[in-house]
Amino acid sequence: MSESGPREIPFDGIRLRFDSSKSFDELVDALLADVGDKPVPIDDIGVRFESWESYEHEVQSHVGPSGFMLFALWNHGGWIKRQASIRKCYG
């Protein structure tokens, strides 16, 4: 397969926005109360089950009442702070 530049692939989608009077920390706490505060080890689950049905059952057991699941946590604060300092230097 030859390498090429990026391709534009059109799609239809909807972006949802919910406004809230809650603080960021309150919203994060509410979300984590729904999905748990430990990411689901999805790669580990994949190797433990041989059938799709058993895999799906295990994955579904980690889904919160909202239908969401926590796969990973990233602290964006570190790079956001770094970006702000770069802008001050070069902006």
PDB file of N, CA and C in Angstrom:
ATOM      1  N   MET A   1       0.840  -1.178   0.000  1.00  0.00           N
ATOM      2  CA  MET A   1       0.000   0.000   0.000  1.00  0.00           C
ATOM      3  C   MET A   1       0.886   1.242   0.000  1.00  0.00           C
ATOM      4  N   SER A   2       0.625   2.145  -0.899  1.00  0.00           N
ATOM      5  CA  SER A   2       1.447   3.350  -0.980  1.00  0.00           C
ATOM      6  C   SER A   2       0.950   4.407   0.002  1.00  0.00           C
ATOM      7  N   GLU A   3       1.867   5.228   0.471  1.00  0.00           N
ATOM      8  CA  GLU A   3       1.507   6.311   1.385  1.00  0.00           C
ATOM      9  C   GLU A   3       1.044   7.514   0.583  1.00  0.00           C
ATOM     10  N   SER A   4       0.087   8.204   1.118  1.00  0.00           N
ATOM     11  CA  SER A   4      -0.401   9.411   0.465  1.00  0.00           C
ATOM     12  C   SER A   4      -0.790  10.418   1.538  1.00  0.00           C
ATOM     13  N   GLY A   5      -1.151  11.585   1.104  1.00  0.00           N
ATOM     14  CA  GLY A   5      -1.566  12.621   2.036  1.00  0.00           C
ATOM     15  C   GLY A   5      -2.943  12.323   2.609  1.00  0.00           C
ATOM     16  N   PRO A   6      -3.418  13.193   3.456  1.00  0.00           N
ATOM     17  CA  PRO A   6      -4.722  12.970   4.072  1.00  0.00           C
ATOM     18  C   PRO A   6      -5.840  13.022   3.032  1.00  0.00           C
ATOM     19  N   ARG A   7      -6.884  12.259   3.283  1.00  0.00           N
ATOM     20  CA  ARG A   7      -8.065  12.256   2.430  1.00  0.00           C
ATOM     21  C   ARG A   7      -9.215  12.889   3.185  1.00  0.00           C
ATOM     22  N   GLU A   8     -10.018  13.612   2.484  1.00  0.00           N
ATOM     23  CA  GLU A   8     -11.212  14.188   3.090  1.00  0.00           C
ATOM     24  C   GLU A   8     -12.344  13.183   2.948  1.00  0.00           C
ATOM     25  N   ILE A   9     -12.933  12.801   4.084  1.00  0.00           N
ATOM     26  CA  ILE A   9     -14.022  11.836   4.081  1.00  0.00           C
ATOM     27  C   ILE A   9     -15.241  12.516   4.702  1.00  0.00           C
ATOM     28  N   PRO A  10     -16.240  12.851   3.903  1.00  0.00           N
ATOM     29  CA  PRO A  10     -17.413  13.531   4.449  1.00  0.00           C
ATOM     30  C   PRO A  10     -18.220  12.610   5.365  1.00  0.00           C
ATOM     31  N   PHE A  11     -18.864  13.199   6.342  1.00  0.00           N
ATOM     32  CA  PHE A  11     -19.749  12.450   7.229  1.00  0.00           C
ATOM     33  C   PHE A  11     -20.845  13.376   7.718  1.00  0.00           C
ATOM     34  N   ASP A  12     -21.933  12.783   8.144  1.00  0.00           N
ATOM     35  CA  ASP A  12     -23.028  13.537   8.746  1.00  0.00           C
ATOM     36  C   ASP A  12     -22.954  13.332  10.247  1.00  0.00           C
ATOM     37  N   GLY A  13     -23.087  14.380  10.989  1.00  0.00           N
ATOM     38  CA  GLY A  13     -23.043  14.265  12.438  1.00  0.00           C
ATOM     39  C   GLY A  13     -23.725  15.445  13.090  1.00  0.00           C
ATOM     40  N   ILE A  14     -23.950  15.299  14.351  1.00  0.00           N
ATOM     41  CA  ILE A  14     -24.576  16.351  15.141  1.00  0.00           C
ATOM     42  C   ILE A  14     -23.710  16.589  16.360  1.00  0.00           C
ATOM     43  N   ARG A  15     -23.417  17.825  16.630  1.00  0.00           N
ATOM     44  CA  ARG A  15     -22.680  18.207  17.838  1.00  0.00           C
ATOM     45  C   ARG A  15     -23.703  18.678  18.855  1.00  0.00           C
ATOM     46  N   LEU A  16     -23.688  18.075  20.027  1.00  0.00           N
ATOM     47  CA  LEU A  16     -24.594  18.458  21.094  1.00  0.00           C
ATOM     48  C   LEU A  16     -23.855  19.309  22.106  1.00  0.00           C
ATOM     49  N   ARG A  17     -24.520  20.333  22.593  1.00  0.00           N
ATOM     50  CA  ARG A  17     -23.944  21.184  23.627  1.00  0.00           C
ATOM     51  C   ARG A  17     -24.982  21.329  24.723  1.00  0.00           C
ATOM     52  N   PHE A  18     -24.543  21.121  25.947  1.00  0.00           N
ATOM     53  CA  PHE A  18     -25.402  21.275  27.109  1.00  0.00           C
ATOM     54  C   PHE A  18     -24.822  22.369  27.980  1.00  0.00           C
ATOM     55  N   ASP A  19     -25.568  23.417  28.195  1.00  0.00           N
ATOM     56  CA  ASP A  19     -25.139  24.476  29.106  1.00  0.00           C
ATOM     57  C   ASP A  19     -25.520  24.080  30.525  1.00  0.00           C
ATOM     58  N   SER A  20     -24.709  24.482  31.483  1.00  0.00           N
ATOM     59  CA  SER A  20     -24.953  24.114  32.870  1.00  0.00           C
ATOM     60  C   SER A  20     -24.484  25.230  33.792  1.00  0.00           C
ATOM     61  N   SER A  21     -25.161  25.353  34.903  1.00  0.00           N
ATOM     62  CA  SER A  21     -24.723  26.312  35.915  1.00  0.00           C
ATOM     63  C   SER A  21     -23.714  25.667  36.874  1.00  0.00           C
ATOM     64  N   LYS A  22     -23.475  24.356  36.698  1.00  0.00           N
ATOM     65  CA  LYS A  22     -22.516  23.660  37.555  1.00  0.00           C
ATOM     66  C   LYS A  22     -21.092  24.039  37.157  1.00  0.00           C
ATOM     67  N   SER A  23     -20.184  23.945  38.123  1.00  0.00           N
ATOM     68  CA  SER A  23     -18.768  24.190  37.843  1.00  0.00           C
ATOM     69  C   SER A  23     -18.185  22.998  37.083  1.00  0.00           C
ATOM     70  N   PHE A  24     -17.013  23.198  36.504  1.00  0.00           N
ATOM     71  CA  PHE A  24     -16.327  22.121  35.806  1.00  0.00           C
ATOM     72  C   PHE A  24     -16.114  20.927  36.736  1.00  0.00           C
ATOM     73  N   ASP A  25     -15.646  21.187  37.958  1.00  0.00           N
ATOM     74  CA  ASP A  25     -15.388  20.098  38.911  1.00  0.00           C
ATOM     75  C   ASP A  25     -16.667  19.345  39.258  1.00  0.00           C
ATOM     76  N   GLU A  26     -17.780  20.059  39.393  1.00  0.00           N
ATOM     77  CA  GLU A  26     -19.056  19.394  39.680  1.00  0.00           C
ATOM     78  C   GLU A  26     -19.473  18.493  38.516  1.00  0.00           C
ATOM     79  N   LEU A  27     -19.265  18.969  37.304  1.00  0.00           N
ATOM     80  CA  LEU A  27     -19.613  18.158  36.132  1.00  0.00           C
ATOM     81  C   LEU A  27     -18.734  16.927  36.011  1.00  0.00           C
ATOM     82  N   VAL A  28     -17.440  17.092  36.252  1.00  0.00           N
ATOM     83  CA  VAL A  28     -16.535  15.940  36.206  1.00  0.00           C
ATOM     84  C   VAL A  28     -16.923  14.933  37.278  1.00  0.00           C
ATOM     85  N   ASP A  29     -17.218  15.392  38.486  1.00  0.00           N
ATOM     86  CA  ASP A  29     -17.626  14.492  39.566  1.00  0.00           C
ATOM     87  C   ASP A  29     -18.888  13.724  39.199  1.00  0.00           C
ATOM     88  N   ALA A  30     -19.851  14.409  38.587  1.00  0.00           N
ATOM     89  CA  ALA A  30     -21.102  13.754  38.186  1.00  0.00           C
ATOM     90  C   ALA A  30     -20.845  12.707  37.100  1.00  0.00           C
ATOM     91  N   LEU A  31     -20.000  13.045  36.144  1.00  0.00           N
ATOM     92  CA  LEU A  31     -19.684  12.091  35.082  1.00  0.00           C
ATOM     93  C   LEU A  31     -18.977  10.862  35.645  1.00  0.00           C
ATOM     94  N   LEU A  32     -17.993  11.079  36.513  1.00  0.00           N
ATOM     95  CA  LEU A  32     -17.259   9.955  37.090  1.00  0.00           C
ATOM     96  C   LEU A  32     -18.145   9.120  38.011  1.00  0.00           C
ATOM     97  N   ALA A  33     -19.145   9.736  38.633  1.00  0.00           N
ATOM     98  CA  ALA A  33     -20.090   8.976  39.453  1.00  0.00           C
ATOM     99  C   ALA A  33     -20.878   8.008  38.567  1.00  0.00           C
ATOM    100  N   ASP A  34     -21.083   8.386  37.317  1.00  0.00           N
ATOM    101  CA  ASP A  34     -21.823   7.539  36.378  1.00  0.00           C
ATOM    102  C   ASP A  34     -20.948   6.441  35.786  1.00  0.00           C
ATOM    103  N   VAL A  35     -19.742   6.771  35.377  1.00  0.00           N
ATOM    104  CA  VAL A  35     -18.902   5.807  34.652  1.00  0.00           C
ATOM    105  C   VAL A  35     -17.802   5.191  35.500  1.00  0.00           C
ATOM    106  N   GLY A  36     -17.606   5.668  36.722  1.00  0.00           N
ATOM    107  CA  GLY A  36     -16.517   5.184  37.561  1.00  0.00           C
ATOM    108  C   GLY A  36     -15.268   6.018  37.348  1.00  0.00           C
ATOM    109  N   ASP A  37     -14.330   5.907  38.253  1.00  0.00           N
ATOM    110  CA  ASP A  37     -13.122   6.735  38.149  1.00  0.00           C
ATOM    111  C   ASP A  37     -11.900   5.947  37.694  1.00  0.00           C
ATOM    112  N   LYS A  38     -12.084   4.680  37.361  1.00  0.00           N
ATOM    113  CA  LYS A  38     -10.991   3.851  36.854  1.00  0.00           C
ATOM    114  C   LYS A  38     -11.301   3.492  35.402  1.00  0.00           C
ATOM    115  N   PRO A  39     -10.400   3.808  34.475  1.00  0.00           N
ATOM    116  CA  PRO A  39     -10.631   3.453  33.074  1.00  0.00           C
ATOM    117  C   PRO A  39     -10.785   1.941  32.889  1.00  0.00           C
ATOM    118  N   VAL A  40     -11.657   1.564  31.983  1.00  0.00           N
ATOM    119  CA  VAL A  40     -11.871   0.158  31.657  1.00  0.00           C
ATOM    120  C   VAL A  40     -10.679  -0.340  30.846  1.00  0.00           C
ATOM    121  N   PRO A  41     -10.055  -1.431  31.266  1.00  0.00           N
ATOM    122  CA  PRO A  41      -8.892  -1.957  30.526  1.00  0.00           C
ATOM    123  C   PRO A  41      -9.360  -2.698  29.268  1.00  0.00           C
ATOM    124  N   ILE A  42      -9.826  -1.953  28.296  1.00  0.00           N
ATOM    125  CA  ILE A  42     -10.484  -2.528  27.121  1.00  0.00           C
ATOM    126  C   ILE A  42      -9.571  -3.480  26.349  1.00  0.00           C
ATOM    127  N   ASP A  43      -8.279  -3.192  26.276  1.00  0.00           N
ATOM    128  CA  ASP A  43      -7.363  -4.098  25.577  1.00  0.00           C
ATOM    129  C   ASP A  43      -7.232  -5.422  26.316  1.00  0.00           C
ATOM    130  N   ASP A  44      -7.191  -5.368  27.640  1.00  0.00           N
ATOM    131  CA  ASP A  44      -7.095  -6.592  28.438  1.00  0.00           C
ATOM    132  C   ASP A  44      -8.350  -7.437  28.293  1.00  0.00           C
ATOM    133  N   ILE A  45      -9.499  -6.784  28.235  1.00  0.00           N
ATOM    134  CA  ILE A  45     -10.755  -7.516  28.075  1.00  0.00           C
ATOM    135  C   ILE A  45     -10.744  -8.265  26.748  1.00  0.00           C
ATOM    136  N   GLY A  46     -10.215  -7.628  25.714  1.00  0.00           N
ATOM    137  CA  GLY A  46     -10.192  -8.246  24.391  1.00  0.00           C
ATOM    138  C   GLY A  46      -9.440  -9.561  24.328  1.00  0.00           C
ATOM    139  N   VAL A  47      -8.400  -9.702  25.109  1.00  0.00           N
ATOM    140  CA  VAL A  47      -7.611 -10.934  25.061  1.00  0.00           C
ATOM    141  C   VAL A  47      -8.144 -12.007  26.010  1.00  0.00           C
ATOM    142  N   ARG A  48      -9.036 -11.645  26.924  1.00  0.00           N
ATOM    143  CA  ARG A  48      -9.544 -12.607  27.897  1.00  0.00           C
ATOM    144  C   ARG A  48     -10.718 -13.426  27.385  1.00  0.00           C
ATOM    145  N   PHE A  49     -11.398 -12.971  26.354  1.00  0.00           N
ATOM    146  CA  PHE A  49     -12.613 -13.642  25.904  1.00  0.00           C
ATOM    147  C   PHE A  49     -12.479 -14.087  24.455  1.00  0.00           C
ATOM    148  N   GLU A  50     -12.898 -15.314  24.192  1.00  0.00           N
ATOM    149  CA  GLU A  50     -12.766 -15.862  22.845  1.00  0.00           C
ATOM    150  C   GLU A  50     -13.988 -15.599  21.979  1.00  0.00           C
ATOM    151  N   SER A  51     -15.160 -15.487  22.575  1.00  0.00           N
ATOM    152  CA  SER A  51     -16.357 -15.256  21.766  1.00  0.00           C
ATOM    153  C   SER A  51     -16.786 -13.798  21.858  1.00  0.00           C
ATOM    154  N   TRP A  52     -17.413 -13.337  20.791  1.00  0.00           N
ATOM    155  CA  TRP A  52     -17.926 -11.974  20.762  1.00  0.00           C
ATOM    156  C   TRP A  52     -18.953 -11.761  21.870  1.00  0.00           C
ATOM    157  N   GLU A  53     -19.799 -12.737  22.097  1.00  0.00           N
ATOM    158  CA  GLU A  53     -20.854 -12.606  23.094  1.00  0.00           C
ATOM    159  C   GLU A  53     -20.278 -12.414  24.495  1.00  0.00           C
ATOM    160  N   SER A  54     -19.271 -13.186  24.854  1.00  0.00           N
ATOM    161  CA  SER A  54     -18.684 -13.039  26.191  1.00  0.00           C
ATOM    162  C   SER A  54     -17.933 -11.713  26.311  1.00  0.00           C
ATOM    163  N   TYR A  55     -17.251 -11.306  25.236  1.00  0.00           N
ATOM    164  CA  TYR A  55     -16.568 -10.012  25.223  1.00  0.00           C
ATOM    165  C   TYR A  55     -17.583  -8.885  25.396  1.00  0.00           C
ATOM    166  N   GLU A  56     -18.644  -8.933  24.597  1.00  0.00           N
ATOM    167  CA  GLU A  56     -19.668  -7.890  24.659  1.00  0.00           C
ATOM    168  C   GLU A  56     -20.317  -7.823  26.042  1.00  0.00           C
ATOM    169  N   HIS A  57     -20.591  -8.970  26.631  1.00  0.00           N
ATOM    170  CA  HIS A  57     -21.184  -8.997  27.971  1.00  0.00           C
ATOM    171  C   HIS A  57     -20.270  -8.325  28.992  1.00  0.00           C
ATOM    172  N   GLU A  58     -18.983  -8.626  28.933  1.00  0.00           N
ATOM    173  CA  GLU A  58     -18.027  -8.012  29.865  1.00  0.00           C
ATOM    174  C   GLU A  58     -17.931  -6.510  29.644  1.00  0.00           C
ATOM    175  N   VAL A  59     -17.855  -6.082  28.400  1.00  0.00           N
ATOM    176  CA  VAL A  59     -17.767  -4.652  28.099  1.00  0.00           C
ATOM    177  C   VAL A  59     -19.031  -3.948  28.587  1.00  0.00           C
ATOM    178  N   GLN A  60     -20.193  -4.507  28.300  1.00  0.00           N
ATOM    179  CA  GLN A  60     -21.450  -3.879  28.710  1.00  0.00           C
ATOM    180  C   GLN A  60     -21.566  -3.759  30.228  1.00  0.00           C
ATOM    181  N   SER A  61     -20.889  -4.620  30.966  1.00  0.00           N
ATOM    182  CA  SER A  61     -20.944  -4.545  32.433  1.00  0.00           C
ATOM    183  C   SER A  61     -20.241  -3.298  32.967  1.00  0.00           C
ATOM    184  N   HIS A  62     -19.466  -2.621  32.125  1.00  0.00           N
ATOM    185  CA  HIS A  62     -18.746  -1.411  32.525  1.00  0.00           C
ATOM    186  C   HIS A  62     -19.437  -0.128  32.070  1.00  0.00           C
ATOM    187  N   VAL A  63     -20.550  -0.260  31.371  1.00  0.00           N
ATOM    188  CA  VAL A  63     -21.267   0.900  30.861  1.00  0.00           C
ATOM    189  C   VAL A  63     -22.123   1.487  31.974  1.00  0.00           C
ATOM    190  N   GLY A  64     -22.035   2.814  32.150  1.00  0.00           N
ATOM    191  CA  GLY A  64     -22.828   3.485  33.173  1.00  0.00           C
ATOM    192  C   GLY A  64     -24.272   3.668  32.730  1.00  0.00           C
ATOM    193  N   PRO A  65     -25.130   4.120  33.642  1.00  0.00           N
ATOM    194  CA  PRO A  65     -26.547   4.335  33.323  1.00  0.00           C
ATOM    195  C   PRO A  65     -26.766   5.282  32.145  1.00  0.00           C
ATOM    196  N   SER A  66     -25.831   6.171  31.912  1.00  0.00           N
ATOM    197  CA  SER A  66     -25.958   7.123  30.800  1.00  0.00           C
ATOM    198  C   SER A  66     -25.629   6.488  29.454  1.00  0.00           C
ATOM    199  N   GLY A  67     -25.022   5.308  29.469  1.00  0.00           N
ATOM    200  CA  GLY A  67     -24.579   4.678  28.231  1.00  0.00           C
ATOM    201  C   GLY A  67     -23.123   4.960  27.913  1.00  0.00           C
ATOM    202  N   PHE A  68     -22.445   5.722  28.782  1.00  0.00           N
ATOM    203  CA  PHE A  68     -21.036   6.051  28.577  1.00  0.00           C
ATOM    204  C   PHE A  68     -20.139   5.102  29.360  1.00  0.00           C
ATOM    205  N   MET A  69     -18.885   5.025  28.906  1.00  0.00           N
ATOM    206  CA  MET A  69     -17.876   4.201  29.561  1.00  0.00           C
ATOM    207  C   MET A  69     -16.572   4.991  29.576  1.00  0.00           C
ATOM    208  N   LEU A  70     -15.806   4.857  30.644  1.00  0.00           N
ATOM    209  CA  LEU A  70     -14.519   5.544  30.762  1.00  0.00           C
ATOM    210  C   LEU A  70     -13.410   4.648  30.212  1.00  0.00           C
ATOM    211  N   PHE A  71     -12.769   5.088  29.111  1.00  0.00           N
ATOM    212  CA  PHE A  71     -11.668   4.338  28.510  1.00  0.00           C
ATOM    213  C   PHE A  71     -10.319   4.827  28.996  1.00  0.00           C
ATOM    214  N   ALA A  72     -10.197   6.127  29.225  1.00  0.00           N
ATOM    215  CA  ALA A  72      -8.901   6.696  29.588  1.00  0.00           C
ATOM    216  C   ALA A  72      -9.109   8.060  30.225  1.00  0.00           C
ATOM    217  N   LEU A  73      -8.119   8.499  30.961  1.00  0.00           N
ATOM    218  CA  LEU A  73      -8.108   9.840  31.538  1.00  0.00           C
ATOM    219  C   LEU A  73      -6.861  10.562  31.049  1.00  0.00           C
ATOM    220  N   TRP A  74      -7.029  11.776  30.594  1.00  0.00           N
ATOM    221  CA  TRP A  74      -5.896  12.613  30.207  1.00  0.00           C
ATOM    222  C   TRP A  74      -6.007  13.932  30.938  1.00  0.00           C
ATOM    223  N   ASN A  75      -4.916  14.379  31.491  1.00  0.00           N
ATOM    224  CA  ASN A  75      -4.874  15.681  32.122  1.00  0.00           C
ATOM    225  C   ASN A  75      -4.398  16.683  31.076  1.00  0.00           C
ATOM    226  N   HIS A  76      -5.344  17.381  30.485  1.00  0.00           N
ATOM    227  CA  HIS A  76      -4.998  18.353  29.453  1.00  0.00           C
ATOM    228  C   HIS A  76      -4.395  19.622  30.047  1.00  0.00           C
ATOM    229  N   GLY A  77      -4.476  19.766  31.355  1.00  0.00           N
ATOM    230  CA  GLY A  77      -3.956  20.966  31.996  1.00  0.00           C
ATOM    231  C   GLY A  77      -2.479  21.191  31.742  1.00  0.00           C
ATOM    232  N   GLY A  78      -1.697  20.113  31.690  1.00  0.00           N
ATOM    233  CA  GLY A  78      -0.259  20.251  31.474  1.00  0.00           C
ATOM    234  C   GLY A  78       0.073  20.879  30.137  1.00  0.00           C
ATOM    235  N   TRP A  79      -0.510  20.384  29.068  1.00  0.00           N
ATOM    236  CA  TRP A  79      -0.170  20.934  27.758  1.00  0.00           C
ATOM    237  C   TRP A  79      -0.858  22.263  27.513  1.00  0.00           C
ATOM    238  N   ILE A  80      -2.010  22.479  28.123  1.00  0.00           N
ATOM    239  CA  ILE A  80      -2.667  23.777  27.955  1.00  0.00           C
ATOM    240  C   ILE A  80      -1.807  24.873  28.590  1.00  0.00           C
ATOM    241  N   LYS A  81      -1.272  24.598  29.776  1.00  0.00           N
ATOM    242  CA  LYS A  81      -0.391  25.569  30.422  1.00  0.00           C
ATOM    243  C   LYS A  81       0.850  25.807  29.569  1.00  0.00           C
ATOM    244  N   ARG A  82       1.371  24.738  28.990  1.00  0.00           N
ATOM    245  CA  ARG A  82       2.563  24.855  28.137  1.00  0.00           C
ATOM    246  C   ARG A  82       2.248  25.709  26.908  1.00  0.00           C
ATOM    247  N   GLN A  83       1.101  25.476  26.317  1.00  0.00           N
ATOM    248  CA  GLN A  83       0.695  26.241  25.140  1.00  0.00           C
ATOM    249  C   GLN A  83       0.573  27.722  25.490  1.00  0.00           C
ATOM    250  N   ALA A  84       0.031  28.037  26.636  1.00  0.00           N
ATOM    251  CA  ALA A  84      -0.113  29.434  27.046  1.00  0.00           C
ATOM    252  C   ALA A  84       1.251  30.100  27.180  1.00  0.00           C
ATOM    253  N   SER A  85       2.240  29.383  27.714  1.00  0.00           N
ATOM    254  CA  SER A  85       3.564  29.986  27.862  1.00  0.00           C
ATOM    255  C   SER A  85       4.242  30.154  26.508  1.00  0.00           C
ATOM    256  N   ILE A  86       3.997  29.248  25.582  1.00  0.00           N
ATOM    257  CA  ILE A  86       4.563  29.384  24.243  1.00  0.00           C
ATOM    258  C   ILE A  86       3.984  30.603  23.554  1.00  0.00           C
ATOM    259  N   ARG A  87       2.684  30.823  23.704  1.00  0.00           N
ATOM    260  CA  ARG A  87       2.057  31.996  23.096  1.00  0.00           C
ATOM    261  C   ARG A  87       2.639  33.288  23.647  1.00  0.00           C
ATOM    262  N   LYS A  88       2.923  33.293  24.949  1.00  0.00           N
ATOM    263  CA  LYS A  88       3.497  34.498  25.550  1.00  0.00           C
ATOM    264  C   LYS A  88       4.876  34.777  24.959  1.00  0.00           C
ATOM    265  N   CYS A  89       5.639  33.707  24.699  1.00  0.00           N
ATOM    266  CA  CYS A  89       6.993  33.885  24.169  1.00  0.00           C
ATOM    267  C   CYS A  89       6.989  34.255  22.686  1.00  0.00           C
ATOM    268  N   TYR A  90       6.103  33.621  21.925  1.00  0.00           N
ATOM    269  CA  TYR A  90       6.141  33.785  20.463  1.00  0.00           C
ATOM    270  C   TYR A  90       4.936  34.531  19.909  1.00  0.00           C
ATOM    271  N   GLY A  91       3.943  34.778  20.734  1.00  0.00           N
ATOM    272  CA  GLY A  91       2.708  35.378  20.235  1.00  0.00           C
ATOM    273  C   GLY A  91       2.869  36.806  20.047  1.00  0.00           C
TER     274      GLY A  91
END
